[in-house]
CSV table of C-alpha atoms in Angstrom, one decimal:
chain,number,residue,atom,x,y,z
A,18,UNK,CA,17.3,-83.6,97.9
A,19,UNK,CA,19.7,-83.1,100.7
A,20,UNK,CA,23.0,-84.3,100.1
A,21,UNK,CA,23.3,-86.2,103.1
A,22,UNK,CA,20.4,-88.0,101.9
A,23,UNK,CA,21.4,-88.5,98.1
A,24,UNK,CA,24.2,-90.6,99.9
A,25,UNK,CA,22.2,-92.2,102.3
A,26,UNK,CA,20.1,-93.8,99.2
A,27,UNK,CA,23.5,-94.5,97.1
A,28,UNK,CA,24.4,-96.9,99.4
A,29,UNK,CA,22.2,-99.8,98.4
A,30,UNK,CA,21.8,-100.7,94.8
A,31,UNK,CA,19.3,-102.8,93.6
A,32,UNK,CA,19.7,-106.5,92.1
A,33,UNK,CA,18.5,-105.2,88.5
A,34,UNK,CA,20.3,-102.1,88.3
A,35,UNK,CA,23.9,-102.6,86.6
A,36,UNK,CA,26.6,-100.2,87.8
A,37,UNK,CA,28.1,-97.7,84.8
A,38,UNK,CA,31.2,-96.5,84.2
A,39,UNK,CA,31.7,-92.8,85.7
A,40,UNK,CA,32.9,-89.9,84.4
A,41,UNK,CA,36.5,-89.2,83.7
A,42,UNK,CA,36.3,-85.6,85.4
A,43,UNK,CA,35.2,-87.1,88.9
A,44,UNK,CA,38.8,-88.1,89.1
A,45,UNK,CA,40.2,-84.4,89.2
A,46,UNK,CA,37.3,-83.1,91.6
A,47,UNK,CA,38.5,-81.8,95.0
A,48,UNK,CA,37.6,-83.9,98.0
A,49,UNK,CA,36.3,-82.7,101.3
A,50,UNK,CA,37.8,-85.5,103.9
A,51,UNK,CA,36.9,-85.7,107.7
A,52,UNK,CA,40.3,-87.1,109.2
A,53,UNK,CA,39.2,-89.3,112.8
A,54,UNK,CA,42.5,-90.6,114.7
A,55,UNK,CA,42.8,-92.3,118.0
A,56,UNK,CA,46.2,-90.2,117.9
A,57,UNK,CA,47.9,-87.1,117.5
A,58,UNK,CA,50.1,-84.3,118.4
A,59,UNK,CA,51.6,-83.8,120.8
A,60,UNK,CA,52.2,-88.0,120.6
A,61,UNK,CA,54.9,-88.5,118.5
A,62,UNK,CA,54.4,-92.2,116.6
A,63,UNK,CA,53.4,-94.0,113.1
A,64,UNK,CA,49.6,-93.1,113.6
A,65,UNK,CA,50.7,-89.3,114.3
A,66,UNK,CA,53.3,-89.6,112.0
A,67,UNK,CA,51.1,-91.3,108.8
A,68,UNK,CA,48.0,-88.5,110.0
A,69,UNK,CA,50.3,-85.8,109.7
A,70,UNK,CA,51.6,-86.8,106.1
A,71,UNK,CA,47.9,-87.1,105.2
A,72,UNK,CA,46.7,-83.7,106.0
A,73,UNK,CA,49.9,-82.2,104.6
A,74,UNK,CA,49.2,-83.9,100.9
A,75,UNK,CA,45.5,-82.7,101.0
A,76,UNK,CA,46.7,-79.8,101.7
A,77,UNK,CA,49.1,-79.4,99.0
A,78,UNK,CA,46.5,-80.6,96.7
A,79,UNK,CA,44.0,-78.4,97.1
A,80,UNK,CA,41.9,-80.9,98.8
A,81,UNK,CA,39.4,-79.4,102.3
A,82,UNK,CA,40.1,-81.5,105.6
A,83,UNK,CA,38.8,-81.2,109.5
A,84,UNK,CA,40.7,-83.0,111.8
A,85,UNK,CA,39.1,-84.7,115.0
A,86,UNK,CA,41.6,-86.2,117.4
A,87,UNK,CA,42.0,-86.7,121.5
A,88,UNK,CA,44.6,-84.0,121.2
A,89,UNK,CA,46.5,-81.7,119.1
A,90,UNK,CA,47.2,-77.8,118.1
A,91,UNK,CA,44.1,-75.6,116.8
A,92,UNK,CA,45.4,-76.3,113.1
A,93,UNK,CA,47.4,-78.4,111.4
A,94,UNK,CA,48.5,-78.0,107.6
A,95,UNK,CA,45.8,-75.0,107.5
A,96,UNK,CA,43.3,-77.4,108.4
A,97,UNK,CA,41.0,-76.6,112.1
A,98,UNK,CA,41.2,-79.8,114.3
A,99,UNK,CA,38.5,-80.7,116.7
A,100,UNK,CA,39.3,-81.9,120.3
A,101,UNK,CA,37.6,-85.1,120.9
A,102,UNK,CA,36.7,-86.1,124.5
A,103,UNK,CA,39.5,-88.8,125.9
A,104,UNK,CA,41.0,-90.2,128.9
A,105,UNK,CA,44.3,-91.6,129.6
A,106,UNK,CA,45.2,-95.3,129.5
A,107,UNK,CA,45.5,-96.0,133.5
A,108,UNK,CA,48.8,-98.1,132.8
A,109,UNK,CA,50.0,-96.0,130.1
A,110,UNK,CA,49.5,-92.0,131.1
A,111,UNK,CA,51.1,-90.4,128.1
A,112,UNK,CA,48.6,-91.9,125.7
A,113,UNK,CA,45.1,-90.8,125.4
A,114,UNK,CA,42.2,-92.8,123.7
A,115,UNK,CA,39.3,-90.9,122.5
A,116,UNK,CA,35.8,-91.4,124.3
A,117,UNK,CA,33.7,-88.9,121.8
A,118,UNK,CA,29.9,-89.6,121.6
A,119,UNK,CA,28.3,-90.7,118.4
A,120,UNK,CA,26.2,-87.6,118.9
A,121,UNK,CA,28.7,-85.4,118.8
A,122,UNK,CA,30.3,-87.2,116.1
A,123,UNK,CA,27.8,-86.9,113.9
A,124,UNK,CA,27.4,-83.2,114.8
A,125,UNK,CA,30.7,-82.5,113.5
A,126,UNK,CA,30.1,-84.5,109.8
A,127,UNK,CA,26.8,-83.2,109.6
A,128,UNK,CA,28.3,-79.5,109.7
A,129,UNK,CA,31.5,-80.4,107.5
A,130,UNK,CA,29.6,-82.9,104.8
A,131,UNK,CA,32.7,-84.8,104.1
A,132,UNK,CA,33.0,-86.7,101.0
A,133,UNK,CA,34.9,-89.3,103.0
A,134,UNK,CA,35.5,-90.3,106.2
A,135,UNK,CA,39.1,-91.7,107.0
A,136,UNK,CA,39.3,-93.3,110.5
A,137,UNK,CA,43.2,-93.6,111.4
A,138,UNK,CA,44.0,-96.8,113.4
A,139,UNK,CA,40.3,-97.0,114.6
A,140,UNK,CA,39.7,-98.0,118.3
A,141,UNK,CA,36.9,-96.4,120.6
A,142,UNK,CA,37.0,-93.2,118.6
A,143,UNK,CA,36.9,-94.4,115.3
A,144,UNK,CA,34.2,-97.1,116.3
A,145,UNK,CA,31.6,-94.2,117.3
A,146,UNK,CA,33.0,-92.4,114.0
A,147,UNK,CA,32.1,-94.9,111.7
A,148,UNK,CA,29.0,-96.0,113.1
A,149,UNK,CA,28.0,-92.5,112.7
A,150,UNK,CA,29.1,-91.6,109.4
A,151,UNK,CA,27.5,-95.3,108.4
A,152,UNK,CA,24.3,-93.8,109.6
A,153,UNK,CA,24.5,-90.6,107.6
A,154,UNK,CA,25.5,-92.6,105.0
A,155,UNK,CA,28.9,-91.5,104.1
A,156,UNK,CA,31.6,-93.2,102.8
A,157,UNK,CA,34.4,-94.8,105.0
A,158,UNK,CA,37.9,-95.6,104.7
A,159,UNK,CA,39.6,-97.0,107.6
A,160,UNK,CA,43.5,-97.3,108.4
A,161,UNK,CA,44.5,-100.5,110.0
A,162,UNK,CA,47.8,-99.7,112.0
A,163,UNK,CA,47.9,-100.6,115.9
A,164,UNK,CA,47.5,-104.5,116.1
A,165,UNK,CA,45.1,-103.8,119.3
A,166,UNK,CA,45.1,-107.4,119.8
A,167,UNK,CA,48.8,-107.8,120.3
A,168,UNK,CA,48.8,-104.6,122.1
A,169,UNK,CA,45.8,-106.2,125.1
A,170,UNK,CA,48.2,-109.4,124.8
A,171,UNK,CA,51.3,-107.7,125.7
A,172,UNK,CA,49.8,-105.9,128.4
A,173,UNK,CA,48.3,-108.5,129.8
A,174,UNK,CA,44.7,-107.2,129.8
A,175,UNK,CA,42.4,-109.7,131.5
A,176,UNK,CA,40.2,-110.7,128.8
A,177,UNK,CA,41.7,-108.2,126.2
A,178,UNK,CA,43.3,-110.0,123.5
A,179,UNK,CA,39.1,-111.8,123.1
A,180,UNK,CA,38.0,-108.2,123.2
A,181,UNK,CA,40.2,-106.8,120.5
A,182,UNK,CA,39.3,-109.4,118.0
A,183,UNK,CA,35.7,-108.8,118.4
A,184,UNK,CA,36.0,-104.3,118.4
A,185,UNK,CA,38.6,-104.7,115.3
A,186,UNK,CA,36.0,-107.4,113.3
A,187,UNK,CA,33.1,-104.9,114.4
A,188,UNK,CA,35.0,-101.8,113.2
A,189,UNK,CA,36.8,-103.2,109.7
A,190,UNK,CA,33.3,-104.7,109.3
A,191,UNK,CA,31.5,-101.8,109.3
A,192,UNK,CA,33.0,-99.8,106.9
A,193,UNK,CA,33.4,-99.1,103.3
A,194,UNK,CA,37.6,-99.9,102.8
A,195,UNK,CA,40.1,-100.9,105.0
A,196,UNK,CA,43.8,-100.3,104.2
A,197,UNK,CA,46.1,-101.9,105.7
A,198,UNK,CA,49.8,-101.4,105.2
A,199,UNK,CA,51.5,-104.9,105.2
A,200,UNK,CA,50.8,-108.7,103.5
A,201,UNK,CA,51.4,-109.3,107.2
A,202,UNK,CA,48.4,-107.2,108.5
A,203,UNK,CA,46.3,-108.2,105.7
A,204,UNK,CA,46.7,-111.9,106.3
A,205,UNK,CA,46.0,-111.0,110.3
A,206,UNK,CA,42.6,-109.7,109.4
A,207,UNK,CA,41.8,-112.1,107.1
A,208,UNK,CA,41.7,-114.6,110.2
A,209,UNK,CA,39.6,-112.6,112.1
A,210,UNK,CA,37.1,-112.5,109.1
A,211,UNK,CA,38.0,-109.2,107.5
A,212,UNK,CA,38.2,-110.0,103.7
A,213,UNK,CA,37.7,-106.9,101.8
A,214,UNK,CA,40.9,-105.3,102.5
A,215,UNK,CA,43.6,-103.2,100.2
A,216,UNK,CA,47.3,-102.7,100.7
A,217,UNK,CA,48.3,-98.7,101.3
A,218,UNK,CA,52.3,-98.9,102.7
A,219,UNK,CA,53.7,-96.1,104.2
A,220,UNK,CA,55.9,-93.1,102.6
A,221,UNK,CA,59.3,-91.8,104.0
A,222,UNK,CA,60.9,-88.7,103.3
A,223,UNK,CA,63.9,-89.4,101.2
A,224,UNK,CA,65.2,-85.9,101.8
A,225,UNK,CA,64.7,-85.7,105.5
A,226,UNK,CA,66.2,-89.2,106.0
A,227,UNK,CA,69.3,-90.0,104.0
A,228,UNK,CA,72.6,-91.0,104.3
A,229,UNK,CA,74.3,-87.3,104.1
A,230,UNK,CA,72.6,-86.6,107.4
A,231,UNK,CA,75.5,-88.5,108.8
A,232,UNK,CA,77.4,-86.3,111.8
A,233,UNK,CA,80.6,-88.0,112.9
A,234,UNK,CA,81.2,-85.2,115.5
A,235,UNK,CA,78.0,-87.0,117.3
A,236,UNK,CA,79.5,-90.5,116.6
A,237,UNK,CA,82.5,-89.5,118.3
A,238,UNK,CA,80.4,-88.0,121.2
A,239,UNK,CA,78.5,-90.8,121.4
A,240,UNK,CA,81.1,-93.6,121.1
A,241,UNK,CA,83.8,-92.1,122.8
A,242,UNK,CA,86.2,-95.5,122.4
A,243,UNK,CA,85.5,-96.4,118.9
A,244,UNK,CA,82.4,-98.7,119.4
A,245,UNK,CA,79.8,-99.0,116.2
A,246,UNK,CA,76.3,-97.1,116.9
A,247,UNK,CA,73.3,-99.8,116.9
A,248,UNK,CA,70.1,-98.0,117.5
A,249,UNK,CA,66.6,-97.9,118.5
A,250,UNK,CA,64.3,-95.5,117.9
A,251,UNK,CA,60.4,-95.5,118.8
A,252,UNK,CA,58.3,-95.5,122.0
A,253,UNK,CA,59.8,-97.3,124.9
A,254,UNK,CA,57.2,-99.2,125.2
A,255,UNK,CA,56.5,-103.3,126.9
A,256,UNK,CA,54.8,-104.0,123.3
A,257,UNK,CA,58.2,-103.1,121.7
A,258,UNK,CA,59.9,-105.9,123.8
A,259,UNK,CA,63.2,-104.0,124.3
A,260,UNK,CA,64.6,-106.1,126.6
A,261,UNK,CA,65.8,-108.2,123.7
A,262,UNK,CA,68.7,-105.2,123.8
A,263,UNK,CA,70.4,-106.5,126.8
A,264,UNK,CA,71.6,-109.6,124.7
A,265,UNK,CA,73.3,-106.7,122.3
A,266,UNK,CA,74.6,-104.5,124.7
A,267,UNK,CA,76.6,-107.4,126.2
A,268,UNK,CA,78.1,-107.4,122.6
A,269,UNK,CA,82.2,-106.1,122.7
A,270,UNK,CA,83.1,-103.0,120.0
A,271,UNK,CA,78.8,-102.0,120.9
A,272,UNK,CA,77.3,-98.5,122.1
A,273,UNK,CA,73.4,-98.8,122.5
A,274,UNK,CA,71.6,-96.0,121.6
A,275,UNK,CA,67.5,-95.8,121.9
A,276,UNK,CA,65.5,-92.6,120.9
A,277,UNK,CA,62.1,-92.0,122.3
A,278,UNK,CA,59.9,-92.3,125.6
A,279,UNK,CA,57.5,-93.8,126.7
A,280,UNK,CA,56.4,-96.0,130.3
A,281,UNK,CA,59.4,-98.4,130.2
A,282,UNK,CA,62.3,-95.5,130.0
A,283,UNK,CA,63.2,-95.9,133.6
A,284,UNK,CA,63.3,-99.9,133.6
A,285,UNK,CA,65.0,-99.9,130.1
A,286,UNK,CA,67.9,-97.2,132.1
A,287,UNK,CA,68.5,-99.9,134.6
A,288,UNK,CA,68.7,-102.5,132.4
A,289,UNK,CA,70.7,-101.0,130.1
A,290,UNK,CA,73.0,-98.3,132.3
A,291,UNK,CA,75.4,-97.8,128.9
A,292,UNK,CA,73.6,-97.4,126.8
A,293,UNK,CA,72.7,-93.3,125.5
A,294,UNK,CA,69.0,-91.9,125.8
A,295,UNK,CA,68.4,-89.4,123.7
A,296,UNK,CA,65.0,-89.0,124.4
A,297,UNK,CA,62.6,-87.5,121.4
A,298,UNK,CA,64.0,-86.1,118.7
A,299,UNK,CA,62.4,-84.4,115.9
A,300,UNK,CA,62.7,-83.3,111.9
A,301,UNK,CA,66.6,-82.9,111.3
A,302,UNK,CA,67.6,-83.6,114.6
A,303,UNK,CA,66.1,-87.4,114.0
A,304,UNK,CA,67.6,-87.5,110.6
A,305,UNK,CA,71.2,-87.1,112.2
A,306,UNK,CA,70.6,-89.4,114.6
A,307,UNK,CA,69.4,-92.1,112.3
A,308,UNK,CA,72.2,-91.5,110.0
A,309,UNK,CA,74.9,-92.0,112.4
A,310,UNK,CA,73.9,-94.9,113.7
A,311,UNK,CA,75.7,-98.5,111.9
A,312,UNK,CA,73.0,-100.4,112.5
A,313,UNK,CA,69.8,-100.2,113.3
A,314,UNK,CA,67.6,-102.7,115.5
A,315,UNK,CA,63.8,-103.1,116.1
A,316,UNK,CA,62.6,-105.5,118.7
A,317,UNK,CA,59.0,-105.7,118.5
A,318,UNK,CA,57.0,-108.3,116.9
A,319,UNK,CA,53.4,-106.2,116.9
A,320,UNK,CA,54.4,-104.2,113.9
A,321,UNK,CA,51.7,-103.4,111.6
A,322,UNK,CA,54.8,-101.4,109.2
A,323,UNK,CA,57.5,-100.6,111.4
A,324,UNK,CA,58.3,-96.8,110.0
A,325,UNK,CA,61.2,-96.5,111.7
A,326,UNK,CA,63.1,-99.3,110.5
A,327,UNK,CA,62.0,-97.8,106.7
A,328,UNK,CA,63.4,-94.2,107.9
A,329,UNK,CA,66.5,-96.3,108.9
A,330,UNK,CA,66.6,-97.8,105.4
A,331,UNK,CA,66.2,-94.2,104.2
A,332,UNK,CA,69.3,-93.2,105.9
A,333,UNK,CA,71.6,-96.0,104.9
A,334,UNK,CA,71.6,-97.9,107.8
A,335,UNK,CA,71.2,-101.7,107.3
A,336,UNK,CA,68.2,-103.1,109.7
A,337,UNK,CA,67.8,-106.0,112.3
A,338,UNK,CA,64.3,-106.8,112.6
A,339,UNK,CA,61.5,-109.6,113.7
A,340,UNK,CA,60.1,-111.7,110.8
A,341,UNK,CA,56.6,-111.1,111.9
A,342,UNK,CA,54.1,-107.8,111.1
A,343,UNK,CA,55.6,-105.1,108.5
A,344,UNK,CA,59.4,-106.0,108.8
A,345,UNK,CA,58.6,-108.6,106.4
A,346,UNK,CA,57.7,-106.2,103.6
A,347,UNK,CA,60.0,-103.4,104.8
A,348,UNK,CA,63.4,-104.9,105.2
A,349,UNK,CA,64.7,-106.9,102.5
A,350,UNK,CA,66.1,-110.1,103.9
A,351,UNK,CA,70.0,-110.5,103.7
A,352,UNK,CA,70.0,-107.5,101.3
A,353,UNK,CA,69.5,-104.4,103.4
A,354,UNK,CA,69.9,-106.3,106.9
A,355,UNK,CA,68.2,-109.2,108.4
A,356,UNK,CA,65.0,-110.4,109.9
A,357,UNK,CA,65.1,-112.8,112.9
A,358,UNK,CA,62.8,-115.1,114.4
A,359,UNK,CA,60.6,-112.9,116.9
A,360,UNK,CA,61.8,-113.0,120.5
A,361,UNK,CA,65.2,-114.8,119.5
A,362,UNK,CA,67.4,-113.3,122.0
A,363,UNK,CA,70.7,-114.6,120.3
A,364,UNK,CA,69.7,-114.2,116.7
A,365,UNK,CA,69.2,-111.0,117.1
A,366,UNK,CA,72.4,-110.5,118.2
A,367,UNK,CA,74.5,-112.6,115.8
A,368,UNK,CA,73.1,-110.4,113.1
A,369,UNK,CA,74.3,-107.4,114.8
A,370,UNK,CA,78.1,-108.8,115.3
A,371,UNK,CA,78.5,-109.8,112.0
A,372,UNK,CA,77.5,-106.6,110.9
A,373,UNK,CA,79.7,-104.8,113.6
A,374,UNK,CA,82.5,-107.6,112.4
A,375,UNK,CA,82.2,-107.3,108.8
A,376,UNK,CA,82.6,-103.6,107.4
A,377,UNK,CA,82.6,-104.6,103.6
A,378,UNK,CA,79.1,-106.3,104.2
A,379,UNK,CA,78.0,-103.6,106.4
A,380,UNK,CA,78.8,-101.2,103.1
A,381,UNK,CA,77.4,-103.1,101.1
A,382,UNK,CA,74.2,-103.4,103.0
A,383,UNK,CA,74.2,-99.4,103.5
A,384,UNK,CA,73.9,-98.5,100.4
A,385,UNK,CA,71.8,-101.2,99.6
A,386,UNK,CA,69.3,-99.8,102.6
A,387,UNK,CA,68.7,-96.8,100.8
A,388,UNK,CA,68.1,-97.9,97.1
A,389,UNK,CA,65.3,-100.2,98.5
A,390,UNK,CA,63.1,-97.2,99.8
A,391,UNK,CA,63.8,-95.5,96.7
A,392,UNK,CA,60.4,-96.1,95.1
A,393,UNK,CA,58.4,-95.3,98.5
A,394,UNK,CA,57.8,-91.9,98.5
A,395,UNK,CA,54.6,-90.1,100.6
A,396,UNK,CA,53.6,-88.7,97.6
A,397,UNK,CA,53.2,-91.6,95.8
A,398,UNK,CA,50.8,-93.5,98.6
A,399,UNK,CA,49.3,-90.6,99.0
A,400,UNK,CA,48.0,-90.7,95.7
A,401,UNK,CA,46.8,-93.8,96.1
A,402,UNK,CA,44.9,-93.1,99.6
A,403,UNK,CA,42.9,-90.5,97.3
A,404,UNK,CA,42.5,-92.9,94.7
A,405,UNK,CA,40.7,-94.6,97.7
A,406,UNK,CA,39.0,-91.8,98.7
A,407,UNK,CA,37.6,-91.8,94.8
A,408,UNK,CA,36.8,-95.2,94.7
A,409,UNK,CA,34.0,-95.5,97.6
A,410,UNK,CA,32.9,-91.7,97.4
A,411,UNK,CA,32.2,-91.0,93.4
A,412,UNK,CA,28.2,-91.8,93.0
A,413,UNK,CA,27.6,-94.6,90.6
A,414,UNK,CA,25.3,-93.9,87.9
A,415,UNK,CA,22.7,-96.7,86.7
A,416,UNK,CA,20.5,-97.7,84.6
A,417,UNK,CA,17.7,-100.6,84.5
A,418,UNK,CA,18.3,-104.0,83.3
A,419,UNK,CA,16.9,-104.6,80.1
A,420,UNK,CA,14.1,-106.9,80.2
């Protein structure tokens, strides 16, 4: 029988059949995963970023991958990557959304014969992907990490926001897992109806990002009088709501610093003319940067995780963050930095003077920042994303109910 089809009937299990336990040795088999994200090089953000770690770990593990993305090299971690069709958003040119048939879709996993098909941060590409590997009858995991309906909200996408809801129900409905990488995120979907959810966080790179990275020759450079570094560092972006940062630059002893780009750069350099741009930054160049800053700010509330407030951590810098989305598992409250009510203006910046103001708590918060990430390492939620993979791909062996 054709594999494909062996799945197809897996699917359903009868009322009288009771599901066995399988065999040990399914858990060392090597996986053949399908990869489908809405995003990818040359983007730089946490889809790319968390896509990227993926395909390096299967890699490393022997597993077999294919890639399909809007965009991208020929390869990535050895693994060939397939250009989906896409178009650019018409108020946001720099980022692409796929617009792949379900055809063509199924083409691809009918030539590959994935074990598992994981759908990063699923909009209208990993919609058609999952409706066609649902009817091929493969396994799906999908990645919950772009809160689409915040994003149509912030935008202010005539009819959006209803929208959203109703392609995110439709898409986390239709598949085997969804992972999603905050209590926040879960407790999101659970209002829109979508139950059967697991946690998966997100790694950091504790040797990339940490405290040693530190350059004070860039300090210096950067704060030429003496001011304390507070940073940004993401897409400059509305959804980020980085205007907040005005209320901080207006702070006394304060240099701004924001790395990224995005659509808002030129407003944000107008409304912000001190502040430094250091545009993208990559690998160790990002590292320093993080690690010189004194604090580190994050503005938006729409976080799903917020990575770079974790790579922040990493690097010893205490964070300022919303209480909403992923800040609330990432930052630990009063211990590593401080959460503020989203879209408070003047709480956000009383937590950045009195860490400017107070250099024992500052300290004290530094090295607290880095023990906190200590346990959150790629490898280890990598291991469980394949323990994932395991979970809805091994067959399940039966038997008839006695009787």
């Amino acid at each position: 029988m054709d594999l494909l089809e062996r799945r197809r009937r897996s699917r359903t299990v009868p009322a009288n059949l009771v599901t066995l336990p399988v065999s040990p040795s399914a858990s060392a088999r090597r996986l053949r995963v399908l990869v489908v994200t809405e995003s990818f090089l040359p983007q730089v953000n946490g889809v790319t970023n968390s896509v990227r770690r993926v395909l390096e770990h299967l890699a490393a593990e022997g597993h077999e991958a294919e890639l399909v993305a809007p965009t991208g090299p020929a390869t990535y971690a050895g693994f060939p990557v397939t250009h989906a069709r896409s178009a650019s958003l018409p108020f946001y040119a720099e980022f692409r959304i796929g617009l792949e048939t379900r055809r063509r879709l199924r083409a691809t996993m009918e030539r590959f014969r994935p074990d598992v098909v994981h759908i990063a941060s699923p909009a209208t590409l990993g919609y058609q992907a999952a409706k066609a590997a649902r009817s091929l009858g493969i396994p799906t995991v999908a990645i919950y990490q772009t809160d689409l309906v915040g994003f149509a909200d912030r935008y202010a996408i005539p009819g959006g926001a209803r929208a959203m809801e109703s392609l995110t129900r439709r898409i986390h409905l239709g598949v085997d897992r969804t992972l999603a990488p905050s209590s926040a995120s879960m407790t999101q979907l659970d209002r829109l109806g979508i139950t059967e959810v697991a946690r998966w966080p997100r790694g950091v790179d504790q040797v990339l990002f940490e405290p040693a990275k530190r350059d004070e020759a860039l300090h210096a450079e950067l704060a030429p009088h003496g001011e304390l570094l507070v940073g940004y560092v993401g897409r400059l972006a509305p959804e980020k709501e980085l205007e907040l940062l005005a209320h901080v630059d207006r702070l006394p002893g304060v240099r701004l610093v924001l790395v990224g780009g995005g659509p808002e750069e030129a407003r944000l350099k107008a409304l912000l003319p001190d502040a430094a741009f250091l545009g993208v930054l990559h690998g160790d160049d990002l590292a320093r940067a993080y690690a010189t800053l004194d604090v580190f700010v994050h503005t938006g509330r729409h976080e799903t995780y917020c990575q770079s407030a974790q790579e922040a951590l990493a690097s010893g810098v205490p964070v300022v963050a919303p209480r909403a989305g992923g800040p609330i598992d990432v930052v630990d409250d009063t211990v590593a930095g401080y959460l503020y009510e989203p879209g408070d203006a003047a709480e956000l910046a009383a937590h950045v003077q009195r860490l400017v103001t107070q250099p024992v708590l500052r300290l004290r918060m530094s090295h607290a920042a880095r023990a906190s990430v200590r346990g959150r390492t790629w490898q280890a939620v990598n291991d469980l994303l394949v323990g994932h993979y395991r979970d809805v791909s091994t067959p399940t062996v039966t038997r008839r109910r006695a009787g």
